[in-house]
Amino acid sequence: MAGKGVWSEVVGQPDAVAVLSAAADAASSIVAGGAPPPGAMTHAWLFTGPPGSGRSGAARAFAAALQCTATDDRPGCGACAGCHTTLAGTHADVRVVAPEGLSIAVAEMRALVQVSARRPTSGRWQVVIIADADRLTEGASNALLKAVEEPPDRTVFLLCAPSDHPDDVSVTIRSRCRIVPLGTPRPDAIASALVEDGVPADQASWAASVCGGNVTRARRLATEESVRARRESVLRIPLALRRPADIFTCADSLVQAAEADALTANEARDESERQALETAMGAGGTGKGTAAATRGAKGALKDLEKRQKSRATRTQRDSLDQALVDLAAFYRDVLVTSSGAAAVLNHPDREPDARAAAGAWSQESTLRRLEAVLACRDALELNVKPRIAVEAMLTTLQRG
């Protein structure tokens, strides 16, 4: 990571990089016994921005700069042990909380707060990254608030959320954080980052043009054939809904693909977790205490299965939500095309389909379809069963 060092992880966010780099300088001065200007470095940060803007990546890069041990350059060299282990997720004093289920529970946050109160063991700072702070339960938020209100001297909290709205992050926590707003990266910045990763220029340009400003999505589109194929199957749906029977065919396709994604993403991990727990609980053992250990193992396995089910539900929802985002973007493109606006299309490679739809549907009908997709996303957030929500949406998409 020569040149920009860890900041090469933060794509298309020059203003945020400038702020974070200056704060890392101040943090390095504090560790060395200096006294930087007041406010140059603070103990709590809130990274906000739309999906794919790189909130978690910016937080990890900042954490790496805080742990940087290079002495001949500004913090964030990208090559020292502090930078390398932080970016790799193995630094002893950097902890990342990312909900595997639908929320971050109070017990998990309390345990983390206890750990965060300790002095750094090998690094320069104790850093806690909360990747989805908008998923904190009320109890978890209250536990975090106590730590943010009275932080240890060398502990830094890095929170990531879609916005600083009270629905995402409580006002009390937000008021104690320095906010770093991230915007949607420009396609040329995303394409450049992909080329640096070794993606061919034409593939990088295409992925950047259709990813909706989502850097993670662009990387997957550029490198994974299955992701490209899934996008193609989703974007065929609008013009494939010719008869009422097509509603159920397309619903099967969407829901089954999301279920398959959840199975593929979690199957190997679920099995390894189960085997590890069974071994830890004495599976296959003989002699005294075996019966009691077996009874204890059943309870532990039940808890594990509950967590794994929650993780699978979230994976399925995330997969289905990406399909809905692609659909919403297509109907937006139809509206742009029918109105003759000069706006850039979200799916420029599907322009012929957008033109065909614009010629066949009224703008009012297109808008109803777009609203149906957005309503389906809301329904899934409210725990409506995926198939029911998807079939209701597709009924409107077919009828207009």
Coordinates of C-alpha atoms in Angstrom, one line a residue:
M1 CA 0.0 0.0 0.0
A2 CA 2.6 2.4 -1.0
G3 CA 1.7 6.0 -1.4
K4 CA -1.6 6.5 0.3
G5 CA -1.0 3.6 2.7
V6 CA -4.1 2.6 4.7
W7 CA -6.1 5.5 3.1
S8 CA -6.2 3.6 -0.2
E9 CA -8.9 1.6 1.5
V10 CA -11.1 4.7 1.5
V11 CA -12.4 5.2 -2.0
G12 CA -13.5 8.5 -3.3
Q13 CA -13.6 10.3 0.1
P14 CA -10.9 13.0 0.0
D15 CA -12.5 15.2 2.6
A16 CA -13.0 12.4 5.1
V17 CA -9.4 11.2 4.6
A18 CA -8.1 14.7 5.3
V19 CA -10.0 14.9 8.6
L20 CA -9.0 11.4 9.7
S21 CA -5.4 11.8 8.7
A22 CA -5.1 15.0 10.7
A23 CA -6.7 13.2 13.7
A24 CA -4.3 10.3 13.4
D25 CA -1.4 12.8 13.5
A26 CA -2.9 14.3 16.7
A27 CA -3.4 10.8 18.2
S28 CA 0.3 10.0 17.5
S29 CA 1.3 13.2 19.2
I30 CA -0.8 12.3 22.3
V31 CA 0.9 8.9 22.5
A32 CA 4.3 10.6 22.3
G33 CA 3.3 12.9 25.2
G34 CA 2.5 15.9 23.1
A35 CA -0.5 18.2 23.4
P36 CA -2.3 18.7 20.1
P37 CA -4.9 21.5 19.6
P38 CA -8.2 20.8 21.5
G39 CA -10.6 18.8 19.3
A40 CA -8.0 17.6 16.9
M41 CA -8.5 14.0 18.3
T42 CA -11.6 12.7 20.2
H43 CA -12.6 9.4 21.7
A44 CA -15.8 8.8 19.7
W45 CA -16.4 9.0 16.0
L46 CA -19.6 8.4 13.9
F47 CA -19.1 7.4 10.2
T48 CA -22.2 8.1 8.2
G49 CA -23.1 7.5 4.6
P50 CA -25.2 5.5 2.2
P51 CA -24.7 1.7 1.7
G52 CA -21.4 1.0 -0.1
S53 CA -19.9 4.4 0.7
G54 CA -17.2 2.7 2.7
R55 CA -18.2 3.4 6.3
S56 CA -16.6 0.3 7.8
G57 CA -13.6 0.6 5.5
A58 CA -12.9 4.2 6.6
A59 CA -13.2 3.1 10.3
R60 CA -10.8 0.3 9.8
A61 CA -8.3 2.5 7.9
F62 CA -8.5 5.1 10.8
A63 CA -8.0 2.3 13.3
A64 CA -4.9 1.2 11.4
A65 CA -3.6 4.8 11.4
L66 CA -4.1 5.0 15.1
Q67 CA -2.1 1.8 15.6
C68 CA 0.6 2.7 13.1
T69 CA 4.1 2.3 14.5
A70 CA 6.0 3.9 11.6
T71 CA 8.4 6.7 12.7
D72 CA 9.5 8.0 9.4
D73 CA 6.1 8.9 7.9
R74 CA 2.7 10.1 8.8
P75 CA 0.5 7.6 10.6
G76 CA -1.1 5.1 8.3
C77 CA 1.9 3.8 6.4
G78 CA 0.1 0.5 5.6
A79 CA 3.3 -1.5 5.9
C80 CA 4.1 -1.7 9.7
A81 CA 2.8 -4.4 12.0
G82 CA 0.2 -2.1 13.5
C83 CA -1.3 -1.2 10.1
H84 CA -1.1 -4.7 8.7
T85 CA -2.7 -6.5 11.6
T86 CA -5.5 -4.0 12.0
L87 CA -6.5 -4.2 8.3
A88 CA -6.2 -8.0 8.5
G89 CA -8.5 -8.1 11.6
T90 CA -5.9 -9.7 13.9
H91 CA -4.7 -6.7 16.0
A92 CA -5.1 -7.5 19.7
D93 CA -6.4 -4.0 20.6
V94 CA -8.8 -3.5 17.7
R95 CA -12.3 -5.1 18.1
V96 CA -14.9 -5.1 15.5
V97 CA -18.6 -5.6 16.3
A98 CA -20.8 -6.5 13.3
P99 CA -24.2 -8.1 14.0
E100 CA -24.5 -11.5 12.4
G101 CA -28.2 -11.6 13.2
L102 CA -30.7 -8.8 13.0
S103 CA -29.4 -6.7 15.9
I104 CA -26.5 -6.2 18.4
A105 CA -27.7 -7.5 21.8
V106 CA -27.1 -5.8 25.2
A107 CA -25.0 -8.8 26.5
E108 CA -22.5 -8.5 23.6
M109 CA -22.2 -4.7 24.1
R110 CA -21.7 -5.0 27.9
A111 CA -18.9 -7.5 27.4
L112 CA -17.3 -5.2 24.8
V113 CA -17.5 -2.2 27.1
Q114 CA -15.7 -4.1 29.8
V115 CA -12.9 -5.0 27.5
S116 CA -12.6 -1.5 26.1
A117 CA -11.9 -0.2 29.6
R118 CA -8.6 -1.9 29.7
R119 CA -5.3 -0.3 28.7
P120 CA -3.9 -1.3 25.2
T121 CA -1.9 -4.5 25.5
S122 CA 0.3 -4.2 22.4
G123 CA -1.0 -1.3 20.5
R124 CA -1.1 2.4 21.0
W125 CA -4.9 2.7 21.4
Q126 CA -7.8 0.4 22.4
V127 CA -10.1 0.7 19.4
V128 CA -13.7 -0.5 19.1
I129 CA -15.4 -0.5 15.7
I130 CA -19.2 -0.9 15.7
A131 CA -19.9 -1.7 12.0
D132 CA -23.7 -1.4 12.2
A133 CA -24.5 1.0 15.0
D134 CA -28.0 1.4 13.7
R135 CA -28.7 -2.2 14.7
L136 CA -28.0 -1.7 18.4
T137 CA -30.9 -2.6 20.6
E138 CA -32.1 0.0 23.2
G139 CA -30.3 -1.9 25.9
A140 CA -27.1 -2.1 23.9
S141 CA -27.3 1.6 23.1
N142 CA -27.5 2.4 26.8
A143 CA -24.5 0.2 27.6
L144 CA -22.5 1.9 24.9
L145 CA -23.6 5.3 26.1
K146 CA -22.1 4.8 29.5
A147 CA -18.7 4.0 28.0
V148 CA -18.8 6.9 25.5
E149 CA -19.7 9.3 28.3
E150 CA -16.8 8.3 30.5
P151 CA -14.2 6.8 28.1
P152 CA -10.8 5.6 29.3
D153 CA -7.9 7.8 28.2
R154 CA -6.6 5.6 25.4
T155 CA -9.9 4.1 24.1
V156 CA -11.5 5.2 20.8
F157 CA -15.0 4.2 19.7
L158 CA -15.7 4.2 15.9
L159 CA -19.4 3.8 15.1
C160 CA -20.8 3.3 11.6
A161 CA -24.4 4.0 10.6
P162 CA -26.4 5.1 7.5
S163 CA -27.0 8.5 9.0
D164 CA -27.0 10.5 12.2
H165 CA -30.8 10.5 12.3
P166 CA -32.2 9.4 15.7
D167 CA -33.7 6.4 14.1
D168 CA -30.2 5.2 13.3
V169 CA -28.2 6.5 16.2
S170 CA -29.6 7.9 19.5
V171 CA -29.3 11.6 20.0
T172 CA -27.3 11.1 23.2
I173 CA -24.7 8.9 21.6
R174 CA -24.5 11.1 18.5
S175 CA -24.0 14.2 20.5
R176 CA -20.8 12.7 22.0
C177 CA -19.3 11.7 18.6
R178 CA -17.5 13.6 16.0
I179 CA -19.3 12.9 12.7
V180 CA -17.5 11.9 9.5
P181 CA -20.0 12.1 6.6
L182 CA -19.2 10.0 3.6
G183 CA -20.7 10.5 0.2
T184 CA -21.4 8.2 -2.7
P185 CA -18.1 7.6 -4.5
R186 CA -17.8 8.7 -8.1
P187 CA -17.7 5.9 -10.8
D188 CA -14.2 7.0 -11.9
A189 CA -12.9 6.7 -8.3
I190 CA -14.4 3.2 -8.0
A191 CA -13.0 2.1 -11.3
S192 CA -9.5 3.4 -10.4
A193 CA -9.7 1.4 -7.1
L194 CA -10.7 -1.8 -8.9
V195 CA -7.9 -1.4 -11.4
E196 CA -5.4 -1.0 -8.5
D197 CA -6.8 -4.3 -7.2
G198 CA -5.9 -6.0 -10.5
V199 CA -9.3 -5.9 -12.3
P200 CA -9.0 -5.2 -16.1
A201 CA -9.9 -1.6 -17.0
D202 CA -13.0 -2.4 -19.1
Q203 CA -14.4 -4.7 -16.4
A204 CA -13.7 -2.1 -13.7
S205 CA -15.4 0.6 -15.7
W206 CA -18.5 -1.5 -16.3
A207 CA -18.7 -2.6 -12.6
A208 CA -18.3 1.0 -11.4
S209 CA -21.0 2.2 -13.8
V210 CA -23.7 -0.3 -12.6
C211 CA -22.9 -0.6 -8.8
G212 CA -24.9 2.4 -7.7
G213 CA -21.8 3.9 -6.0
N214 CA -21.4 0.8 -3.8
V215 CA -17.7 0.0 -3.7
T216 CA -18.2 -3.5 -2.2
R217 CA -20.9 -4.3 -4.8
A218 CA -18.5 -3.1 -7.6
R219 CA -15.8 -5.4 -6.4
R220 CA -18.1 -8.4 -6.3
L221 CA -19.6 -7.6 -9.7
A222 CA -16.1 -7.3 -11.2
T223 CA -14.8 -10.5 -9.7
E224 CA -17.7 -13.0 -9.2
E225 CA -19.6 -14.5 -12.1
S226 CA -22.4 -15.7 -9.8
V227 CA -23.1 -12.1 -8.7
R228 CA -23.2 -10.9 -12.3
A229 CA -25.6 -13.7 -13.2
R230 CA -27.8 -12.9 -10.2
R231 CA -28.1 -9.3 -11.3
E232 CA -29.0 -10.3 -14.8
S233 CA -31.8 -12.6 -13.6
V234 CA -33.2 -9.8 -11.4
L235 CA -33.1 -7.2 -14.2
R236 CA -35.0 -9.5 -16.5
I237 CA -38.0 -9.6 -14.2
P238 CA -39.7 -6.2 -15.2
L239 CA -40.2 -7.2 -18.8
A240 CA -40.8 -10.9 -18.0
L241 CA -44.0 -10.2 -16.1
R242 CA -46.4 -10.7 -19.0
R243 CA -49.1 -12.9 -17.4
P244 CA -50.4 -13.4 -13.8
A245 CA -48.7 -16.8 -13.7
D246 CA -45.3 -15.1 -14.1
I247 CA -45.8 -13.5 -10.7
F248 CA -45.2 -16.9 -9.0
T249 CA -42.4 -17.9 -11.3
C250 CA -40.5 -14.7 -10.6
A251 CA -41.3 -14.9 -6.8
D252 CA -39.8 -18.4 -6.7
S253 CA -36.7 -17.1 -8.5
L254 CA -36.2 -14.2 -6.1
V255 CA -36.9 -16.0 -2.8
Q256 CA -35.1 -19.2 -3.7
A257 CA -32.0 -17.3 -4.8
A258 CA -31.9 -15.4 -1.5
E259 CA -32.3 -18.7 0.4
A260 CA -29.5 -20.2 -1.6
D261 CA -27.3 -17.3 -0.9
A262 CA -27.9 -17.7 2.8
L263 CA -27.1 -21.4 2.7
T264 CA -23.9 -20.9 0.6
A265 CA -22.7 -18.1 2.8
N266 CA -23.3 -19.8 6.2
E267 CA -23.3 -23.6 5.6
A268 CA -19.6 -24.3 6.2
R269 CA -19.3 -21.9 9.1
D270 CA -22.4 -23.3 10.8
E271 CA -21.0 -26.8 10.6
S272 CA -17.5 -25.8 11.9
E273 CA -19.1 -23.9 14.8
R274 CA -21.3 -26.9 15.7
Q275 CA -18.3 -29.3 15.6
A276 CA -16.2 -26.9 17.7
L277 CA -18.9 -26.6 20.3
E278 CA -19.5 -30.3 20.5
T279 CA -15.8 -31.0 21.0
A280 CA -15.6 -28.3 23.7
M281 CA -18.6 -29.9 25.5
G282 CA -16.9 -33.3 25.5
A283 CA -18.7 -35.0 22.6
G284 CA -17.6 -38.6 22.3
G285 CA -16.1 -38.7 25.8
T286 CA -16.6 -41.5 28.3
G287 CA -16.5 -41.8 32.0
K288 CA -17.7 -39.7 34.9
G289 CA -19.4 -36.5 34.1
T290 CA -20.2 -37.5 30.5
A291 CA -24.0 -37.5 31.1
A292 CA -24.0 -34.1 32.7
A293 CA -21.8 -32.6 30.0
T294 CA -24.2 -34.0 27.3
R295 CA -27.1 -32.3 29.0
G296 CA -25.2 -29.0 29.1
A297 CA -24.2 -29.5 25.4
K298 CA -27.9 -29.7 24.3
G299 CA -28.6 -26.3 25.8
A300 CA -25.5 -24.8 24.3
L301 CA -26.3 -26.3 20.9
K302 CA -29.8 -24.9 21.1
D303 CA -28.4 -21.4 21.7
L304 CA -26.0 -21.8 18.8
E305 CA -28.7 -22.9 16.4
K306 CA -30.8 -19.9 17.4
R307 CA -27.8 -17.6 16.6
Q308 CA -27.2 -19.4 13.3
K309 CA -30.8 -19.1 12.3
S310 CA -30.8 -15.4 13.0
R311 CA -27.6 -15.1 10.9
A312 CA -29.2 -17.0 8.0
T313 CA -32.3 -14.7 8.2
R314 CA -30.1 -11.6 7.9
T315 CA -28.1 -13.0 5.0
Q316 CA -31.3 -13.9 3.2
R317 CA -32.7 -10.4 3.8
D318 CA -29.6 -8.7 2.7
S319 CA -29.5 -10.8 -0.5
L320 CA -33.2 -10.1 -1.3
D321 CA -32.7 -6.4 -0.5
Q322 CA -29.9 -6.1 -3.0
A323 CA -32.3 -7.5 -5.7
L324 CA -34.9 -5.0 -4.7
V325 CA -32.3 -2.1 -4.9
D326 CA -31.5 -3.3 -8.4
L327 CA -35.2 -3.4 -9.4
A328 CA -35.9 0.1 -7.9
A329 CA -33.0 1.5 -9.9
F330 CA -34.4 0.0 -13.1
Y331 CA -37.8 1.6 -12.6
R332 CA -36.0 4.9 -11.8
D333 CA -34.1 4.5 -15.1
V334 CA -37.5 4.0 -16.9
L335 CA -38.7 7.3 -15.4
V336 CA -35.6 9.1 -16.5
T337 CA -35.8 7.7 -20.0
S338 CA -39.5 8.5 -20.4
S339 CA -39.1 12.1 -19.1
G340 CA -36.1 12.8 -21.4
A341 CA -34.0 13.9 -18.4
A342 CA -30.2 14.0 -18.9
A343 CA -29.5 12.1 -15.7
V344 CA -27.1 9.1 -15.8
L345 CA -28.8 5.7 -15.7
N346 CA -28.2 3.4 -12.8
H347 CA -28.1 0.4 -15.3
P348 CA -26.6 1.9 -18.4
D349 CA -26.1 -1.6 -19.9
R350 CA -29.9 -2.2 -19.7
E351 CA -30.8 1.0 -21.6
P352 CA -32.6 -0.9 -24.4
D353 CA -34.9 -2.5 -21.7
A354 CA -35.5 0.9 -20.1
R355 CA -36.5 2.4 -23.4
A356 CA -38.8 -0.5 -24.2
A357 CA -40.5 -0.2 -20.8
A358 CA -40.8 3.6 -21.2
G359 CA -42.6 3.1 -24.5
A360 CA -45.0 0.6 -23.0
W361 CA -45.8 2.1 -19.6
S362 CA -47.1 5.5 -18.5
Q363 CA -45.1 7.5 -16.1
E364 CA -47.8 7.0 -13.5
S365 CA -47.7 3.2 -13.9
T366 CA -43.9 3.2 -13.7
L367 CA -44.1 5.2 -10.5
R368 CA -46.6 2.8 -9.0
R369 CA -44.1 0.0 -9.8
L370 CA -41.3 1.8 -8.2
E371 CA -43.4 2.5 -5.1
A372 CA -44.2 -1.2 -4.9
V373 CA -40.6 -2.1 -4.8
L374 CA -39.9 0.4 -2.0
A375 CA -42.9 -0.9 -0.1
C376 CA -41.6 -4.4 -0.3
R377 CA -38.3 -3.3 1.3
D378 CA -40.2 -1.7 4.1
A379 CA -42.3 -4.8 4.6
L380 CA -39.2 -7.0 4.9
E381 CA -37.9 -4.6 7.6
L382 CA -41.1 -5.1 9.5
N383 CA -40.6 -8.9 9.4
V384 CA -43.2 -9.7 6.8
K385 CA -42.5 -13.2 5.4
P386 CA -40.4 -12.8 2.3
R387 CA -42.6 -14.7 -0.1
I388 CA -45.7 -12.8 0.9
A389 CA -44.0 -9.4 0.5
V390 CA -42.4 -10.4 -2.8
E391 CA -45.6 -11.8 -4.3
A392 CA -47.5 -8.6 -3.3
M393 CA -44.8 -6.5 -5.0
L394 CA -44.7 -8.6 -8.1
T395 CA -48.5 -8.4 -8.5
T396 CA -48.2 -4.6 -8.7
L397 CA -45.3 -4.9 -11.1
Q398 CA -47.2 -7.1 -13.4
R399 CA -50.4 -5.1 -13.3
G400 CA -48.9 -1.6 -13.2

